Amino acid sequence: MIIAIDGPAGAGKSTISKILAQKLGFLYIDTGAMYRALTLKAIEEKIDIQNTSRLIEIAQNTVIDLKNNPDSSLKISLDGRDVSREIRHPCITRLVSDIAKIKEVRQSMLGLQRKLGRQRDSVLDGRDIGTVVFPDADKKFYLDADFSTRVQRRYKELKELGQSVTLNDIEHDLRNRDTIDSMREVAPLKKAEDAIYIDTTNMAVEQVVEKLLSIVR
Ligand code: CDP
């Protein structure tokens, strides 16, 4: 079984997907983390963001793996190295959407995402899961929330990670990524026609999880 969860940044996708997967005993696949890992490699290799051919090349020659730890945290490895923390850094967030908009980069990630998802019952979260990665997913959800709520949620999350960010930084980042992610030509952020739309603005995490669980079951 495949559960697809799409939506913009800060709508609660990763929090909800992780809990949902845990409750169902499914694998949780954070597809955004894969684009983030690739972005980290591009930065480390000092590849210019405009150098599309080099970015495509590294996407094709990078081993990204994803494991669910028993404590429900996620381990992301990049060429065998654990990068779970590093990929949340603001310098990755700033560039990731520009790398994720490249068609061939997406093709490389798509292969990996499908391979992982076919191994086990899975919950995948991202931007194009219900539309492109698994258009025949058993259940599709599109999680959304008001812009200011998304900003607040992301602010709290990053503060808890110990990052020194301002609300202004977050507003700027979300606006920038929402625009790039939804305007790009390939696999833009969009609700699949058959996805269930859930506005999580006034919902607690547990309420959203319960709602999804009741629909899935
Ligand atoms: O957690 P957050 O919402 O900040 O973003 P993420 O899920 O970690 O994804 C980071 C970025 O990767 C997004 O802004 C997209 O540019 C890209 N992405 C994508 O293009 N397609 C996906 N399926 C997942 C992420």
Coordinates of C-alpha atoms and ligand atoms in Angstrom, one line a residue:
M1 CA 0.0 0.0 0.0
I2 CA 1.2 3.5 -0.8
I3 CA 0.0 6.6 0.9
A4 CA 0.9 9.9 -0.8
I5 CA 1.1 13.1 1.2
D6 CA 1.8 16.4 -0.7
G7 CA 1.6 20.0 0.1
P8 CA 3.6 23.2 0.7
A9 CA 6.3 23.7 3.3
G10 CA 5.1 24.1 6.9
A11 CA 1.7 22.4 6.3
G12 CA 2.8 19.6 8.7
K13 CA 3.5 16.9 6.1
S14 CA 6.7 15.4 7.6
T15 CA 5.4 15.4 11.2
I16 CA 2.1 13.8 10.2
S17 CA 3.6 11.4 7.7
K18 CA 6.1 10.1 10.3
I19 CA 3.4 9.4 12.9
L20 CA 1.0 7.9 10.4
A21 CA 3.7 5.6 9.1
Q22 CA 4.6 4.6 12.7
K23 CA 1.0 3.9 13.6
L24 CA 0.4 1.8 10.5
G25 CA 3.8 0.0 10.7
F26 CA 4.7 1.5 7.3
L27 CA 8.0 2.8 6.0
Y28 CA 8.2 6.6 6.0
I29 CA 9.9 8.1 2.9
D30 CA 10.8 11.8 3.2
T31 CA 11.4 12.7 -0.5
G32 CA 12.3 16.3 0.4
A33 CA 15.3 14.9 2.4
M34 CA 16.6 13.3 -0.8
Y35 CA 16.6 16.6 -2.7
R36 CA 18.2 18.2 0.4
A37 CA 21.0 15.5 0.5
L38 CA 21.7 16.2 -3.1
T39 CA 21.9 19.9 -2.5
L40 CA 24.4 19.3 0.3
K41 CA 26.6 17.4 -2.1
A42 CA 26.4 20.2 -4.7
I43 CA 27.5 22.7 -2.0
E44 CA 30.3 20.5 -0.8
E45 CA 31.5 20.0 -4.3
K46 CA 31.3 23.8 -4.9
I47 CA 29.1 23.3 -7.9
D48 CA 27.5 26.6 -9.2
I49 CA 23.7 26.5 -9.0
Q50 CA 23.6 27.6 -12.7
N51 CA 25.8 24.6 -13.7
T52 CA 22.9 22.3 -14.6
S53 CA 24.9 19.7 -16.4
R54 CA 27.2 19.1 -13.3
L55 CA 24.1 19.0 -11.1
I56 CA 22.5 16.4 -13.3
E57 CA 25.8 14.4 -13.2
I58 CA 26.0 14.3 -9.4
A59 CA 22.3 13.4 -9.2
Q60 CA 23.1 10.3 -11.3
N61 CA 26.2 9.4 -9.4
T62 CA 25.1 9.8 -5.8
V63 CA 23.9 7.1 -3.4
I64 CA 21.2 8.4 -1.2
D65 CA 19.6 6.1 1.3
L66 CA 17.0 6.5 3.9
K67 CA 16.3 4.4 7.0
N68 CA 13.7 4.6 9.7
N69 CA 15.3 4.4 13.2
P70 CA 13.4 2.5 15.9
D71 CA 12.9 5.8 17.8
S72 CA 11.0 7.0 14.7
S73 CA 13.7 9.5 13.7
L74 CA 15.0 9.3 10.1
K75 CA 18.5 8.6 9.0
I76 CA 19.5 10.0 5.6
S77 CA 22.8 8.9 4.2
L78 CA 24.7 10.5 1.4
D79 CA 27.3 8.3 -0.2
G80 CA 27.3 6.2 3.0
R81 CA 27.6 9.2 5.4
D82 CA 24.9 10.2 7.8
V83 CA 23.7 13.7 6.9
S84 CA 20.4 13.8 8.7
R85 CA 21.1 16.9 10.6
E86 CA 23.1 18.8 8.0
I87 CA 20.4 18.7 5.4
R88 CA 18.1 20.9 7.6
H89 CA 20.6 23.8 7.6
P90 CA 19.3 27.1 6.1
C91 CA 22.0 27.1 3.4
I92 CA 20.5 23.9 2.0
T93 CA 16.9 25.2 2.3
R94 CA 17.9 28.3 0.4
L95 CA 19.1 26.3 -2.7
V96 CA 17.1 23.1 -2.7
S97 CA 14.2 24.3 -4.8
D98 CA 16.5 25.5 -7.6
I99 CA 18.1 22.1 -7.8
A100 CA 14.8 20.2 -7.5
K101 CA 13.4 22.1 -10.5
I102 CA 15.8 20.4 -12.9
K103 CA 14.1 17.7 -15.0
E104 CA 16.9 15.2 -15.0
V105 CA 17.6 15.6 -11.3
R106 CA 14.0 14.8 -10.7
Q107 CA 14.2 11.7 -12.9
S108 CA 17.1 10.3 -10.8
M109 CA 15.2 10.9 -7.6
L110 CA 12.0 9.5 -9.0
G111 CA 13.7 6.1 -9.7
L112 CA 15.0 6.0 -6.2
Q113 CA 11.6 7.0 -4.6
R114 CA 9.7 4.4 -6.6
K115 CA 12.3 1.7 -5.7
L116 CA 12.0 2.5 -2.0
G117 CA 8.2 2.7 -2.1
R118 CA 7.8 -0.6 -3.8
Q119 CA 9.8 -2.5 -1.2
R120 CA 7.2 -2.1 1.6
D121 CA 3.9 -0.5 2.5
S122 CA 5.0 3.1 2.6
V123 CA 4.0 6.7 3.4
L124 CA 5.7 9.2 1.1
D125 CA 5.7 12.9 1.6
G126 CA 6.7 15.5 -0.9
R127 CA 5.4 17.8 -3.6
D128 CA 4.6 15.4 -6.5
I129 CA 4.0 12.1 -4.9
G130 CA 0.3 11.8 -5.8
T131 CA 0.7 13.4 -9.2
V132 CA 4.0 11.9 -10.6
V133 CA 5.8 9.5 -8.3
F134 CA 2.9 7.3 -7.4
P135 CA -0.1 8.5 -9.4
D136 CA -1.8 5.2 -8.6
A137 CA -1.2 5.5 -4.8
D138 CA -3.9 3.8 -2.7
K139 CA -4.6 7.0 -0.7
K140 CA -3.6 10.6 -1.5
F141 CA -3.7 13.6 0.8
Y142 CA -2.9 17.2 0.2
L143 CA -2.1 19.0 3.4
D144 CA -2.3 22.8 3.5
A145 CA -2.5 25.7 6.0
D146 CA -2.6 29.5 6.0
F147 CA 0.7 31.1 5.2
S148 CA 1.1 32.7 8.6
T149 CA 0.4 29.4 10.3
R150 CA 3.0 27.7 8.1
V151 CA 5.5 30.4 9.0
Q152 CA 4.9 30.0 12.7
R153 CA 5.2 26.2 12.6
R154 CA 8.4 26.3 10.7
Y155 CA 9.8 29.0 13.0
K156 CA 9.1 26.8 16.1
E157 CA 10.5 23.8 14.5
L158 CA 13.8 25.5 13.5
K159 CA 14.1 27.1 16.9
E160 CA 13.8 23.7 18.5
L161 CA 16.6 22.5 16.3
G162 CA 18.7 25.3 17.8
Q163 CA 18.9 27.5 14.6
S164 CA 19.0 31.2 14.9
V165 CA 16.3 32.3 12.5
T166 CA 13.8 35.2 12.4
L167 CA 10.2 35.1 11.3
N168 CA 11.3 37.3 8.4
D169 CA 13.8 34.7 7.2
I170 CA 11.1 32.0 7.3
E171 CA 8.5 34.2 5.5
H172 CA 11.0 34.9 2.8
D173 CA 12.0 31.2 2.4
L174 CA 8.5 29.9 2.3
R175 CA 7.4 32.5 -0.3
N176 CA 10.4 31.7 -2.4
R177 CA 10.1 27.9 -2.3
D178 CA 6.3 28.0 -2.7
T179 CA 6.8 30.0 -5.9
I180 CA 9.6 27.9 -7.4
D181 CA 8.0 24.6 -6.4
S182 CA 4.6 25.5 -7.8
M183 CA 5.7 27.3 -10.9
R184 CA 8.3 24.9 -12.2
E185 CA 7.6 23.0 -15.5
V186 CA 8.3 19.5 -14.2
A187 CA 6.2 18.0 -11.5
P188 CA 5.1 21.2 -9.9
L189 CA 3.5 21.3 -6.4
K190 CA -0.1 20.7 -7.1
K191 CA -3.0 18.8 -5.6
A192 CA -3.7 15.6 -7.5
E193 CA -7.3 15.5 -8.7
D194 CA -8.1 12.5 -6.5
A195 CA -6.3 13.7 -3.4
I196 CA -8.2 14.6 -0.3
Y197 CA -7.6 18.2 0.6
I198 CA -7.1 18.9 4.3
D199 CA -6.7 22.4 5.7
T200 CA -4.7 21.9 8.9
T201 CA -4.6 25.6 10.0
N202 CA -6.8 25.0 13.1
M203 CA -6.0 21.4 13.7
A204 CA -3.6 19.9 16.2
V205 CA -1.2 17.2 15.0
E206 CA -3.2 14.5 16.7
Q207 CA -6.4 15.6 15.0
V208 CA -4.8 15.5 11.6
V209 CA -3.3 12.1 12.2
E210 CA -6.7 10.7 13.5
K211 CA -8.4 12.1 10.4
L212 CA -6.0 10.5 8.0
L213 CA -6.0 7.2 10.0
S214 CA -9.8 7.0 9.9
I215 CA -9.8 7.6 6.1
V216 CA -7.0 5.0 5.5
R217 CA -8.6 2.4 7.7
Ligands
CDP1 O1 10.2 20.1 4.9 P1 10.0 21.2 3.9 O2 8.6 21.4 3.6 O3 10.8 22.4 4.3 O4 10.6 20.8 2.6 P2 11.1 19.4 2.1 O5 10.0 18.4 2.1 O6 12.3 19.0 2.9 O7 11.5 19.7 0.6 C1 12.6 20.6 0.3 C2 12.4 21.0 -1.1 O8 12.6 19.8 -2.0 C3 11.1 21.5 -1.6 O9 10.9 22.9 -1.3 C4 11.1 21.2 -3.1 O10 11.8 22.2 -3.8 C5 11.8 19.9 -3.1 N1 11.0 18.7 -3.2 C6 10.4 18.4 -4.5 O11 10.7 19.1 -5.4 N2 9.7 17.3 -4.6 C7 9.4 16.5 -3.6 N3 8.7 15.4 -3.8 C8 9.9 16.8 -2.3 C9 10.7 18.0 -2.2

